[in-house]
Amino acid sequence: MTTMDMPKAGVPTEGGTTHEGLAAWVAEVAEMTTPDRIQWVTGSDEEWKQITDKLVEQGTFTRLNEEKKPNSFYAASSPQDVARVEDRTYICSVDEKDAGPTNNWMDPNEMKDLMRGLYKGCMKGRTMYVIPFVMGHLEAENPMFGVEITDSEYVVASMRVMARCGTKILKRIEELGENAKYVPALHSLGAPLADGQKDVAWPCNEEKYIVQFPEERTIWSFGSGYGGNALLGKKCYSLRIASVMARDEGWLAEHMLILKLISPENKVYYVAAAFPSACGKTNLAMLKPTIPGWKVETLGDDIAWMRFGEDGRLYAVNPEFGFFGVAPGTNEHTNPNAMAAINKGNSVFTNVALTDDGDVWWEELENTPAHATDWKGNDWTPESGELSSHPNSRYCTPIDQCDILADEYNDPQGVPISAILFGGRRKTTVPLVTEARDWLHGTFMGATLSSETTAAATGAVGVVRRDPMAMLPFIGYNAGDYFQHWVNVGKDADASKLPAIFYVNWFRRDEDGGFLWPGFGENSRVLKWVIERIEGKAAAVETPIGHVPTPESLDVDGLGLTDAQLEKALAVDVEEWKAEIPQIEEWFAKFGDQLPVQLQVELDGLKERLGA
Ligand code: GTP
Ligand code: SPV
Ligand code: MN
């Protein structure tokens, strides 16, 4: 595959494929976007060097100090390209109704016409890379292939960390021939270069489109180089497109971490948890328990694909190959396992601060430097009074550098899930942990999940919104149908084998604005209660919203919380919950007859129990 051949369009090409369908698509895109050259991504070490050298030469990457962060790079984006752009993200289903009330929609043909206009000549002066990848395992029964075309070296470098990419994947696609199913995913920065025009460090376009065509299972992205907008295997494929596949095929594609919990008696449990963006998945996934005898291993920190096994249990796999984690707040105390993984190097850091000795720094990391260059390229000192790093700055690190990665990560079968946690950021109302009565009640909890918005998407921060199953920006179809799918999954299963469902909130505050719960490693205490509930060992109070721990049932040994603090963290305030009801009613009203009747029944039950 190292031949230099000249396809019809006459574009110099490195690599190629014997797969006719794929070759035709690549030629068609090249004709539209007119790149200077084409390069097929192999995944080799030489290629990594070539790409990162080029990024350094272009000024996109700064190579970090080899002793501090070997083989690692710093990048600062354009200030207008720092997060997912939900208002520019579309689900272009044939029928508008199938996009539902929570997604932007445009007629697919109209969108394609519009975007073909944008794509025309958009890769001039650049290399078009073709990245064969697989989300999940190449050895899976039905490997979930994708091919991303991009004109961004930053995307190539990041994709190589985040997904299994390259020649090995392409070979398998070729072996399967025209039977191979893959998601074609087209990405362009939308920043063509005129002859002799000098490139900028972070090319992008003010106009951005992140578009999914669910029926065709294709992705078109334009104008952004940022993570979730540009690494198309991640949110676009593994959640938006995969959720549609999952609906059709009876499985679940979810915005969830996966962790392995080992009790002092050496019993093993697997837990999945859905929290909205920047609400604690990565931290929980790698948590270091503070309670004696308990151990956590990691399987995934952002995405879980869950299918029923032959034994009737729900098995989860992490389709990703790396971590794309929020940097600020990550440190030796909050996430020592992430720090250890990062410090091994082979990572890309975006929109953090660059220290004078060629290392990276961000807010709340230890060893505050006396001087650094902030993410906007300005001098920064602790006295500056400005953030050194963008709140959505990220590290991109290979998952196998995580010391506590569970061996089962490599098992295409996945792991049987015992508990699913939903959670969000709520200053008030939502207790530390609540157990659902059953799958349906848990589905109601997920469907009404609310959280304060974060910097992971552009727009206002701190506004409470409904974020069903932490999937609001990622459901590739009508959210009402998505709820029905969750209901159906429960209906068709053996209830005794389904994961138990819980709702957690690490972010409740006291009157002074401080967190009522210390969080991070201390969240192991909540995980312990969850497991003891499953084992039928821990006590709970029945409240209108579900089962909440009795203060005695939660292990707070050595935590130093006062009884009053604990009581506040666990409190179910009926008046606060009554105030939620009109918001939930307004939320459900959006779905009209697409709302599963079972969820309306759950809401009616909640109202009755609250006396609302
Ligand atoms: P995405 O990658 O955007 O999907 O985010 P995520 O859900 O993986 O969030 P992450 O674990 O990166 O946490 C985001 C922010 O929440 C960080 O700044 C953390 O420091 C903070 N955080 C995580 N867990 C806790 C916790 O238990 N308590 C408190 N107070 N903050 C937390
Ligand atoms: C999120 O926003 O949920 C992320 C980061 O995990 S991104 O890949 O940009 O979606
Ligand atoms: Mn995420």
XYZ file of C-alpha atoms and ligand atoms in Angstrom:
655
model
C 0.000 0.000 0.000
C 2.933 2.364 -0.421
C 2.520 2.901 -4.121
C 2.524 6.408 -5.466
C -0.172 6.290 -8.082
C -2.048 8.990 -9.904
C -5.799 8.545 -9.801
C -8.040 10.016 -12.475
C -8.168 13.436 -10.896
C -4.379 13.555 -11.188
C -3.757 14.184 -7.500
C -0.467 12.720 -6.222
C -1.417 9.976 -3.818
C 0.460 8.038 -1.162
C -1.247 4.728 -0.474
C -4.524 3.511 -1.847
C -7.064 0.745 -1.682
C -8.278 -2.221 -3.666
C -11.779 -1.598 -2.299
C -13.669 -0.147 -5.235
C -16.465 1.518 -3.304
C -14.035 3.219 -0.976
C -11.704 4.238 -3.793
C -14.645 5.762 -5.660
C -15.757 7.781 -2.631
C -12.235 9.083 -2.021
C -11.915 10.078 -5.696
C -15.279 11.824 -5.581
C -14.342 13.817 -2.487
C -10.955 14.712 -3.993
C -12.648 15.986 -7.106
C -14.929 18.195 -5.032
C -12.369 19.460 -2.525
C -9.285 19.637 -4.828
C -6.476 18.835 -2.352
C -2.836 19.134 -3.490
C -2.168 15.553 -2.478
C -3.769 12.523 -0.872
C -2.274 10.406 1.902
C -3.702 7.167 3.255
C -3.109 6.904 6.986
C -1.187 3.759 7.961
C -0.850 4.121 11.709
C 2.927 3.544 11.560
C 5.505 5.185 13.851
C 7.134 6.890 10.863
C 3.808 8.400 9.976
C 3.338 9.728 13.527
C 6.728 11.404 13.213
C 5.961 12.822 9.790
C 2.587 14.237 10.905
C 3.788 15.685 14.207
C 6.916 17.156 12.558
C 4.685 18.816 10.006
C 2.435 20.178 12.770
C 5.482 21.601 14.559
C 6.736 23.134 11.329
C 3.326 24.702 10.676
C 3.249 26.169 14.182
C 0.179 24.188 15.246
C 2.191 22.009 17.622
C 4.907 22.920 20.077
C 6.971 19.924 21.060
C 7.040 19.563 24.864
C 10.109 18.921 26.986
C 11.084 15.265 26.367
C 11.916 14.724 30.033
C 8.565 15.983 31.293
C 6.227 14.802 28.553
C 7.955 12.531 26.024
C 6.622 12.557 22.485
C 3.961 15.101 23.436
C 2.678 18.295 21.944
C 0.987 21.526 22.855
C -1.604 23.185 20.606
C -3.662 26.335 20.991
C -6.780 26.653 18.900
C -8.351 29.714 17.436
C -10.409 31.354 20.218
C -13.508 30.753 18.107
C -12.937 26.997 17.864
C -12.761 25.682 21.421
C -15.754 23.389 21.950
C -18.596 21.476 20.360
C -21.014 23.748 18.510
C -24.462 22.415 19.292
C -26.268 25.157 17.379
C -24.308 24.140 14.241
C -24.944 20.408 14.689
C -27.641 18.796 12.556
C -29.442 15.506 12.265
C -30.491 15.497 8.606
C -32.986 12.652 8.583
C -35.204 12.310 5.528
C -38.257 13.102 7.632
C -38.014 16.078 10.017
C -40.015 14.193 12.623
C -37.192 11.660 12.926
C -34.772 14.335 14.117
C -37.243 15.188 16.865
C -37.656 18.342 18.918
C -34.127 18.341 20.402
C -32.009 18.355 17.232
C -31.429 20.899 14.496
C -32.730 19.592 11.210
C -32.474 20.449 7.545
C -33.637 18.469 4.537
C -30.702 16.173 3.624
C -30.637 17.201 -0.019
C -30.762 20.861 0.867
C -27.965 20.378 3.398
C -25.852 18.492 0.891
C -26.283 21.195 -1.726
C -25.312 23.816 0.796
C -22.299 21.864 2.033
C -21.112 20.879 -1.437
C -20.875 24.602 -2.025
C -18.674 24.941 1.062
C -16.591 21.846 0.266
C -15.904 22.965 -3.308
C -12.149 23.534 -3.506
C -11.906 23.641 0.298
C -8.765 21.480 0.502
C -6.734 23.456 -2.011
C -3.154 23.833 -0.828
C -3.587 21.004 1.687
C -3.170 17.262 1.969
C -6.285 15.141 2.095
C -5.806 12.296 4.576
C -7.830 9.108 4.429
C -8.079 7.460 7.849
C -9.483 3.922 7.963
C -10.595 3.256 11.540
C -12.674 0.934 13.641
C -14.639 1.935 16.721
C -14.484 -0.956 19.143
C -12.549 -4.116 18.390
C -11.360 -5.244 14.989
C -12.105 -8.774 16.255
C -15.744 -7.921 17.059
C -18.452 -10.019 15.450
C -19.441 -7.010 13.361
C -16.526 -4.586 13.415
C -17.765 -0.991 13.369
C -15.658 0.491 10.600
C -15.356 4.082 9.582
C -13.239 6.034 7.139
C -12.555 9.668 7.911
C -11.335 12.006 5.233
C -9.762 15.133 6.678
C -7.459 17.969 5.635
C -6.197 18.494 9.176
C -2.931 16.994 10.462
C -4.146 17.800 14.002
C -7.122 15.527 13.363
C -4.865 12.771 11.997
C -2.634 12.908 15.090
C -5.606 12.991 17.465
C -7.542 10.249 15.638
C -4.505 7.971 15.925
C -4.730 8.368 19.700
C -8.508 8.133 20.008
C -9.368 5.294 17.619
C -7.826 2.146 16.195
C -6.619 3.455 12.815
C -4.582 2.524 9.794
C -3.497 -0.201 7.406
C -4.600 -3.113 9.589
C -8.135 -1.756 9.553
C -8.080 -1.038 5.827
C -6.872 -4.589 5.098
C -9.865 -5.996 6.953
C -12.240 -3.713 5.049
C -10.650 -4.877 1.800
C -10.961 -8.538 2.799
C -14.663 -8.084 3.435
C -14.915 -6.364 0.061
C -18.198 -4.808 -0.958
C -19.803 -6.476 2.098
C -17.795 -4.262 4.414
C -19.993 -1.724 6.090
C -18.204 1.470 7.052
C -19.328 4.963 7.962
C -17.920 7.504 5.507
C -17.026 10.594 7.531
C -15.921 13.712 5.699
C -14.157 16.512 7.524
C -12.637 19.754 6.335
C -11.292 22.751 8.199
C -12.723 24.885 5.430
C -9.486 26.793 5.071
C -8.084 26.414 1.541
C -4.726 28.003 0.798
C -4.171 30.128 -2.279
C -0.879 29.641 -4.129
C 1.899 30.880 -1.877
C -0.477 31.743 0.981
C 1.047 31.164 4.405
C -0.938 28.934 6.727
C -2.066 29.977 10.201
C -1.398 27.883 13.329
C -5.054 26.859 13.718
C -6.905 26.962 10.415
C -10.695 26.812 10.633
C -13.742 28.551 9.196
C -16.164 30.904 10.908
C -18.997 28.953 9.315
C -19.343 25.521 10.871
C -21.544 22.524 10.159
C -21.495 19.219 12.016
C -23.950 17.045 10.125
C -25.178 13.492 10.507
C -27.249 11.749 7.831
C -28.775 8.953 9.935
C -30.399 6.893 7.164
C -27.235 6.872 5.053
C -25.017 6.517 8.126
C -22.730 9.250 6.916
C -21.124 12.297 8.521
C -20.176 15.630 6.973
C -18.281 18.123 9.095
C -17.002 21.523 8.027
C -15.217 24.491 9.543
C -13.953 23.268 12.933
C -10.784 21.485 14.043
C -11.951 20.927 17.623
C -12.361 17.440 19.184
C -16.034 16.519 19.100
C -16.579 18.485 15.875
C -13.647 16.993 13.972
C -12.643 13.586 15.413
C -15.620 12.035 13.719
C -15.289 8.560 15.236
C -16.170 9.960 18.627
C -19.469 11.799 19.147
C -20.619 11.896 15.506
C -20.197 8.167 14.856
C -20.069 6.405 18.220
C -23.066 8.300 19.585
C -25.157 10.065 16.921
C -24.909 7.486 14.138
C -24.451 4.501 16.476
C -27.556 5.440 18.486
C -29.577 5.076 15.280
C -27.980 1.708 14.537
C -28.627 0.686 18.157
C -32.296 1.618 17.898
C -32.664 -0.449 14.733
C -30.745 -3.426 16.111
C -31.859 -3.498 19.757
C -28.771 -2.249 21.597
C -27.655 0.968 23.286
C -25.007 3.555 22.317
C -24.534 5.804 25.328
C -22.472 8.715 26.693
C -21.195 6.577 29.572
C -18.009 5.648 31.359
C -17.396 2.008 32.247
C -15.601 0.968 35.421
C -14.757 -2.243 37.226
C -15.256 -2.283 40.957
C -13.635 -4.915 43.152
C -14.960 -5.298 46.692
C -12.877 -6.267 49.735
C -14.320 -9.788 49.293
C -12.915 -9.755 45.741
C -16.327 -9.653 44.142
C -16.281 -7.933 40.770
C -18.944 -5.534 39.515
C -19.073 -3.439 36.386
C -20.740 -0.035 36.493
C -21.626 2.354 33.651
C -22.395 6.009 34.277
C -23.847 8.782 32.131
C -23.060 12.356 33.144
C -23.236 15.300 30.730
C -20.054 16.727 29.232
C -17.596 18.015 31.856
C -19.644 16.542 34.716
C -17.258 13.907 36.017
C -17.154 10.767 33.812
C -13.382 10.691 33.331
C -12.821 11.334 37.028
C -15.186 8.593 38.167
C -13.867 6.155 35.564
C -10.357 6.371 37.061
C -11.307 6.918 40.652
C -8.964 5.999 43.445
C -11.198 4.729 46.263
C -10.656 6.253 49.680
C -12.322 3.354 51.480
C -10.162 0.417 52.509
C -10.232 -2.762 50.462
C -12.090 -1.388 47.435
C -10.407 -1.202 44.040
C -11.379 0.445 40.758
C -10.157 -0.353 37.269
C -11.061 1.590 34.138
C -12.665 0.397 30.918
C -13.819 3.647 29.373
C -14.430 7.286 30.218
C -16.901 8.635 27.642
C -18.763 6.142 25.470
C -20.338 2.733 26.095
C -21.940 0.426 23.568
C -24.172 -2.072 25.340
C -25.616 -5.262 23.885
C -27.441 -8.183 25.464
C -25.332 -11.290 25.872
C -26.586 -14.840 25.480
C -27.036 -14.975 29.254
C -29.540 -12.115 29.076
C -27.226 -9.568 30.702
C -26.257 -6.219 29.246
C -22.585 -6.156 28.133
C -20.668 -2.920 27.586
C -17.642 -2.154 25.437
C -15.741 1.100 25.103
C -15.334 1.785 21.376
C -12.534 4.296 21.933
C -8.766 3.918 22.096
C -7.780 7.029 24.082
C -8.907 9.655 26.557
C -9.967 13.129 25.439
C -10.213 14.524 28.944
C -10.961 17.922 30.453
C -7.606 19.273 31.710
C -8.566 21.935 34.301
C -9.225 20.397 37.692
C -7.160 17.295 36.870
C -4.371 16.827 39.424
C -2.664 14.309 41.729
C -5.483 14.578 44.244
C -8.550 14.550 41.963
C -7.283 12.071 39.378
C -3.861 10.549 40.078
C -4.476 7.791 37.526
C -5.081 10.288 34.726
C -1.959 12.209 35.769
C 0.156 9.050 35.614
C -1.197 8.240 32.151
C -0.588 11.776 30.880
C 2.933 11.898 32.283
C 3.933 8.887 30.197
C 3.682 11.203 27.194
C 2.487 10.408 23.655
C -0.186 13.028 24.207
C -1.644 16.157 22.652
C -2.658 19.044 24.908
C -4.994 21.666 23.502
C -5.751 25.112 24.947
C -3.879 24.642 28.204
C -0.946 26.854 29.277
C 2.641 26.294 28.134
C 5.274 26.687 30.858
C 8.686 28.249 30.294
C 10.372 24.860 30.691
C 8.315 23.301 27.917
C 5.685 21.584 30.022
C 1.926 22.157 30.268
C -0.087 23.619 33.130
C -3.732 24.274 33.848
C -5.902 25.546 36.674
C -5.747 23.436 39.846
C -2.707 21.450 38.676
C 0.077 21.293 41.269
C 3.260 23.423 41.003
C 1.756 26.678 39.755
C 4.389 28.262 37.518
C 5.536 31.819 38.208
C 5.160 32.513 34.500
C 3.598 30.740 31.532
C 2.091 31.409 28.117
C -1.673 31.152 28.298
C -3.850 29.413 25.730
C -4.335 32.692 23.886
C -0.569 33.140 23.547
C -0.289 35.882 26.175
C 2.047 36.113 29.146
C 0.444 34.658 32.220
C 1.342 34.860 35.906
C -0.659 33.779 38.961
C -1.386 37.479 39.462
C -2.853 37.939 35.969
C -6.357 37.375 37.244
C -7.128 35.413 34.074
C -7.479 31.728 33.368
C -4.296 30.279 31.895
C -6.269 27.516 30.166
C -9.603 27.420 28.433
C -12.172 25.720 30.734
C -12.688 23.131 27.970
C -8.968 22.563 27.364
C -8.173 18.875 26.860
C -5.502 16.205 27.031
C -5.558 13.465 24.400
C -3.788 10.355 25.713
C -3.640 6.670 24.709
C -5.900 4.584 26.957
C -3.325 1.819 27.341
C -1.141 4.233 29.296
C -3.658 4.051 32.125
C -2.137 1.872 34.869
C -5.568 0.764 36.062
C -6.937 -0.171 32.634
C -8.887 -3.425 33.157
C -7.781 -6.429 31.090
C -11.382 -6.781 29.925
C -10.914 -3.606 27.874
C -9.469 -5.889 25.206
C -12.421 -8.279 25.214
C -14.765 -7.635 22.262
C -17.543 -9.309 24.298
C -17.427 -6.457 26.828
C -18.384 -6.622 30.488
C -21.756 -7.373 32.132
C -23.124 -4.206 33.726
C -24.616 -4.428 37.232
C -25.487 -0.770 37.720
C -26.087 2.293 35.590
C -25.665 5.714 37.182
C -27.193 8.870 35.788
C -25.947 12.172 37.129
C -25.572 15.869 36.519
C -24.542 19.138 38.063
C -27.273 20.485 40.297
C -26.597 23.032 43.030
C -29.902 22.162 44.675
C -32.744 19.613 44.727
C -31.026 16.400 43.584
C -29.651 14.236 46.427
C -26.223 12.607 46.448
C -27.679 9.279 45.322
C -31.134 7.851 44.637
C -31.956 4.309 43.584
C -34.683 3.752 41.011
C -37.399 1.229 41.817
C -36.977 -0.546 38.502
C -35.806 -0.104 34.893
C -38.805 1.995 33.926
C -38.380 4.329 36.879
C -34.674 4.519 36.043
C -35.556 5.358 32.441
C -37.752 8.170 33.798
C -34.835 9.425 35.902
C -32.599 9.376 32.840
C -35.180 10.988 30.599
C -35.634 13.877 33.051
C -31.948 14.239 33.979
C -31.033 17.878 34.406
C -27.689 19.595 34.641
C -26.088 23.021 34.603
C -24.402 23.644 31.239
C -20.580 23.571 31.025
C -17.822 24.877 28.765
C -17.752 21.627 26.760
C -20.169 23.245 24.309
C -20.256 26.869 23.200
C -22.994 28.991 24.788
C -23.967 30.016 28.311
C -22.445 28.105 31.246
C -24.351 27.207 34.441
C -27.871 27.173 33.018
C -30.038 24.227 34.136
C -31.311 22.222 31.179
C -32.767 18.765 30.683
C -30.076 16.484 29.313
C -31.705 13.075 28.905
C -29.309 10.239 29.712
C -26.558 12.909 29.234
C -27.285 12.426 25.518
C -29.078 15.666 24.585
C -26.434 16.709 22.021
C -25.796 13.137 20.886
C -29.110 11.392 20.190
C -29.155 10.800 16.432
C -32.929 10.612 16.170
C -36.174 11.670 17.842
C -35.534 11.784 21.595
C -39.113 10.587 22.194
C -38.318 7.464 20.169
C -35.057 7.163 22.093
C -37.019 7.079 25.357
C -39.276 4.424 23.838
C -36.183 2.432 22.894
C -35.013 2.522 26.531
C -38.491 1.421 27.652
C -38.457 -1.412 25.113
C -35.006 -2.604 26.168
C -36.428 -3.074 29.665
C -39.642 -4.676 28.439
C -37.876 -7.316 26.374
C -35.352 -8.253 29.053
C -35.364 -10.484 32.108
C -35.825 -7.834 34.821
C -33.636 -9.723 37.283
C -30.695 -9.481 34.884
C -31.007 -5.782 34.047
C -28.628 -3.301 35.632
C -30.036 -1.443 38.630
C -30.342 2.286 37.939
C -29.235 5.144 40.229
C -29.203 8.937 40.023
C -26.224 10.750 41.556
C -25.280 14.391 42.144
C -21.729 15.253 43.272
C -22.403 18.953 42.850
C -25.001 19.935 45.457
C -24.022 23.085 47.359
C -24.537 24.512 50.829
C -25.734 28.082 51.509
C -22.171 29.392 51.192
C -21.810 27.921 47.721
C -19.409 25.154 48.791
C -19.852 21.550 47.653
C -21.778 19.466 50.213
C -19.929 16.348 49.126
C -16.126 16.187 48.671
C -16.419 14.113 45.485
C -13.610 12.464 43.474
C -12.101 9.478 45.389
C -14.773 9.864 48.060
C -17.373 8.918 45.447
C -16.221 5.343 46.130
C -18.473 5.560 49.208
C -21.465 6.018 46.939
C -20.310 3.151 44.709
C -20.075 0.976 47.814
C -23.671 1.829 48.740
C -24.759 1.054 45.167
C -23.160 -2.397 45.337
C -24.572 -3.066 48.791
C -28.036 -2.167 47.507
C -27.604 -4.672 44.688
C -26.474 -7.250 47.225
C -29.487 -6.425 49.402
C -27.260 -5.335 52.275
C -27.678 -1.558 52.570
C -30.645 0.287 54.036
C -32.561 3.033 52.231
C -35.468 5.360 52.872
C -38.298 5.310 50.421
C -38.923 8.882 49.254
C -41.232 10.270 46.550
C -38.301 10.265 44.084
C -36.855 6.840 44.919
C -34.670 5.094 47.500
C -32.146 7.348 49.238
C -29.514 6.086 51.706
C -30.236 6.286 55.402
C -27.386 8.337 56.929
C -26.104 5.190 58.662
C -26.077 3.088 55.499
C -23.534 5.305 53.725
C -19.931 4.633 54.776
C -18.643 8.056 55.854
C -15.950 6.692 58.144
C -13.093 9.144 58.436
C -14.698 11.591 56.031
C -15.193 14.355 58.585
C -18.670 15.346 57.389
C -20.995 16.650 60.088
C -24.375 14.954 60.504
C -25.989 18.149 59.264
C -23.875 18.179 56.066
C -24.646 14.555 55.335
C -28.318 15.138 55.949
C -28.271 18.060 53.511
C -26.454 16.032 50.868
C -29.089 13.306 51.111
C -32.158 15.489 51.658
C -35.226 15.167 49.445
C -36.965 18.518 49.761
C -40.552 18.058 48.652
C -40.994 21.766 47.864
C -37.903 21.801 45.637
C -39.145 18.707 43.843
C -42.613 20.189 43.399
C -40.889 23.078 41.632
C -39.275 20.585 39.214
C -42.647 19.247 38.109
C -43.672 22.103 35.787
C -40.198 21.956 34.226
C -40.523 18.229 33.606
C -44.026 18.747 32.216
C -42.738 21.426 29.871
C -39.902 19.126 28.806
C -42.218 16.173 28.170
C -44.687 18.389 26.290
C -42.050 18.853 23.573
C -42.484 15.241 22.543
C -46.240 15.192 21.965
C -47.404 11.659 21.125
C -43.771 10.593 20.716
C -43.515 10.496 24.520
C -43.846 6.903 25.742
C -46.994 6.586 27.802
C -44.964 4.742 30.454
C -42.997 7.916 31.178
C -46.196 9.917 31.569
C -47.377 7.281 34.058
C -44.075 7.655 35.949
C -44.534 11.423 36.063
C -48.122 11.067 37.304
C -46.878 8.720 40.035
C -44.185 11.177 41.094
C -46.707 14.012 41.254
C -49.020 11.941 43.378
C -46.256 10.971 45.787
C -45.168 14.614 46.096
C -48.744 15.802 46.481
C -48.121 18.122 43.541
P -16.479 15.112 28.971
O -15.135 14.623 28.590
O -16.745 16.505 28.520
O -17.583 14.193 28.559
O -16.478 15.295 30.588
P -16.496 14.263 31.795
O -17.899 13.907 32.127
O -15.551 13.158 31.566
O -15.984 15.198 33.006
P -14.615 15.156 33.842
O -14.468 13.908 34.635
O -13.507 15.533 32.954
O -14.884 16.333 34.883
C -15.162 17.640 34.476
C -14.961 18.597 35.613
O -15.747 18.211 36.742
C -13.520 18.666 36.075
O -13.141 20.013 36.230
C -13.540 17.949 37.391
O -12.575 18.474 38.261
C -14.958 18.154 37.916
N -15.392 16.996 38.736
C -15.335 15.689 38.386
N -15.753 14.885 39.394
C -16.098 15.709 40.408
C -16.605 15.477 41.740
O -16.826 14.354 42.175
N -16.861 16.587 42.485
C -16.621 17.861 42.021
N -16.892 18.885 42.818
N -16.117 18.102 40.792
C -15.870 17.053 39.993
C -17.888 16.040 25.404
O -18.080 17.236 25.124
O -18.768 15.306 25.913
C -16.553 15.447 25.192
C -15.583 16.209 24.427
O -16.314 14.303 25.587
S -15.914 16.149 22.719
O -15.110 15.094 22.131
O -15.561 17.424 22.172
O -17.316 15.866 22.503
Mn -18.095 13.405 26.636
